[in-house]
Short mmCIF file of C-alpha atoms in Angstrom, two decimals:
data_model
loop_
_atom_site.label_atom_id
_atom_site.label_comp_id
_atom_site.label_asym_id
_atom_site.label_seq_id
_atom_site.Cartn_x
_atom_site.Cartn_y
_atom_site.Cartn_z
CA MET A 1 105.39 62.18 87.86
CA ASP A 2 107.52 60.23 85.53
CA PRO A 3 110.89 59.28 87.10
CA VAL A 4 112.67 59.77 83.72
CA VAL A 5 111.57 63.47 83.65
CA ALA A 6 112.40 63.83 87.38
CA ALA A 7 116.00 62.52 86.71
CA PHE A 8 116.32 64.71 83.81
CA ILE A 9 115.35 67.90 85.68
CA ALA A 10 117.58 66.78 88.66
CA GLU A 11 120.61 66.78 86.37
CA LEU A 12 119.59 69.92 84.57
CA ASP A 13 121.97 72.83 84.88
CA HIS A 14 119.65 75.78 83.92
CA PRO A 15 119.31 79.23 85.32
CA MET A 16 115.52 78.82 85.18
CA LYS A 17 115.43 75.45 86.96
CA ALA A 18 113.14 76.64 89.76
CA GLU A 19 110.67 78.08 87.28
CA ILE A 20 110.84 74.80 85.25
CA GLU A 21 109.98 72.80 88.21
CA SER A 22 107.14 75.00 89.09
CA VAL A 23 105.69 74.91 85.59
CA ARG A 24 106.06 71.28 85.59
CA ALA A 25 104.07 70.93 88.79
CA LEU A 26 101.39 73.28 87.46
CA ILE A 27 100.97 71.34 84.12
CA LEU A 28 100.92 68.01 85.97
CA GLY A 29 98.32 69.42 88.41
CA LEU A 30 95.81 69.98 85.65
CA GLY A 31 94.42 66.50 86.16
CA PRO A 32 95.21 62.87 85.96
CA GLN A 33 94.94 62.74 82.27
CA VAL A 34 98.24 64.82 81.94
CA GLY A 35 101.32 62.79 81.34
CA GLU A 36 104.96 63.70 80.62
CA GLY A 37 108.00 62.69 78.99
CA ILE A 38 111.24 63.79 77.32
CA LYS A 39 110.79 64.73 73.78
CA TRP A 40 113.00 67.10 71.68
CA LYS A 41 115.51 66.97 74.64
CA ALA A 42 113.01 68.79 76.95
CA PRO A 43 110.17 67.96 79.17
CA THR A 44 107.01 67.52 77.17
CA PHE A 45 103.44 67.04 78.38
CA ARG A 46 100.56 65.16 76.79
CA THR A 47 96.88 64.07 77.17
CA THR A 48 95.85 62.09 74.05
CA ASP A 49 98.56 63.86 72.19
CA ASP A 50 101.49 66.14 73.04
CA PHE A 51 100.50 69.68 73.88
CA ALA A 52 103.29 71.44 75.62
CA THR A 53 107.10 71.48 75.72
CA ILE A 54 109.25 73.58 77.95
CA ASN A 55 111.84 75.69 75.85
CA LEU A 56 115.12 75.10 77.44
CA ARG A 57 116.93 77.39 74.97
CA SER A 58 115.63 80.44 76.78
CA THR A 59 117.86 81.23 79.81
CA ASN A 60 116.27 84.51 81.14
CA SER A 61 112.65 83.95 80.73
CA LEU A 62 110.65 80.74 80.99
CA GLN A 63 109.01 79.88 77.78
CA VAL A 64 106.61 77.01 77.00
CA ILE A 65 105.83 75.95 73.36
CA LEU A 66 101.99 74.86 73.21
CA HIS A 67 101.18 72.68 70.24
CA LEU A 68 98.40 70.55 68.90
CA GLY A 69 100.37 67.31 68.74
CA ALA A 70 103.86 66.32 67.86
CA LYS A 71 103.72 67.06 64.18
CA VAL A 72 102.78 70.14 62.29
CA ARG A 73 99.07 69.86 61.17
CA PRO A 74 98.33 72.39 58.51
CA ASP A 75 94.76 71.23 58.31
CA LEU A 76 93.88 72.50 61.61
CA GLN A 77 92.07 75.80 62.41
CA LYS A 78 93.89 78.14 64.92
CA PRO A 79 92.16 77.50 68.30
CA VAL A 80 90.51 80.47 70.11
CA ILE A 81 92.37 81.03 73.21
CA ALA A 82 91.67 83.84 75.56
CA ASP A 83 94.85 85.48 76.59
CA PRO A 84 94.18 88.85 78.43
CA ALA A 85 97.71 88.80 79.94
CA GLY A 86 99.26 88.67 76.50
CA LEU A 87 101.50 85.61 77.27
CA LEU A 88 101.10 84.08 73.78
CA LYS A 89 103.06 84.62 70.54
CA TRP A 90 101.58 82.54 67.75
CA LEU A 91 104.16 80.65 65.71
CA GLY A 92 101.55 79.05 63.37
CA LYS A 93 97.92 77.93 63.41
CA ASP A 94 98.71 74.90 65.56
CA ARG A 95 101.39 76.17 67.96
CA CYS A 96 102.27 79.22 70.08
CA MET A 97 104.88 80.25 72.69
CA ALA A 98 103.99 81.32 76.10
CA THR A 99 106.56 83.67 77.76
CA LEU A 100 106.16 83.64 81.50
CA GLY A 101 109.20 85.79 82.49
CA ALA A 102 111.40 85.26 85.57
CA GLY A 103 111.21 85.81 89.28
CA ASP A 104 108.36 87.97 90.40
CA ALA A 105 106.95 88.31 86.74
CA PHE A 106 106.95 84.53 86.40
CA ARG A 107 105.11 84.05 89.59
CA ALA A 108 102.60 86.82 88.76
CA ASN A 109 101.98 85.19 85.35
CA LEU A 110 101.25 81.65 86.63
CA PRO A 111 97.44 82.03 87.15
CA ALA A 112 97.00 83.48 83.63
CA PHE A 113 99.10 80.55 82.24
CA GLU A 114 97.02 78.14 83.94
CA ALA A 115 93.91 79.60 82.47
CA VAL A 116 95.50 79.44 79.07
CA LEU A 117 96.61 75.79 79.57
CA ARG A 118 93.08 74.66 80.60
CA GLN A 119 91.70 76.08 77.48
CA TRP A 120 94.55 74.58 75.35
CA ILE A 121 94.09 71.03 76.65
CA ALA A 122 90.38 71.20 75.95
CA VAL A 123 91.21 71.57 72.20
CA VAL A 124 94.03 69.10 71.96
#
């Protein structure tokens, strides 16, 4: 865990703070290859390139933007990601938004989100 990100979250005044901390722990728990930092004024995660950013604009449902790098890459093909829980809304060929909800819905969606993340980092 990056101390800069830990300090950022500690100072964060956000109604979804508990959910943000849970998603951070989930993403970092995917493996030692996952790192983190602050980019776009939000916690962002990477392996060889950035792949996920927590959307802090949403205050009633936790959202995570999944992307294939820090810059738009129109040359990429849209990855095939199994999403039986319907968490993803595609924003382009190289990015989508996962909406996890809040409270009980958030907790219920975590296993499906972890499955999506594992697929996503395999294509980053």
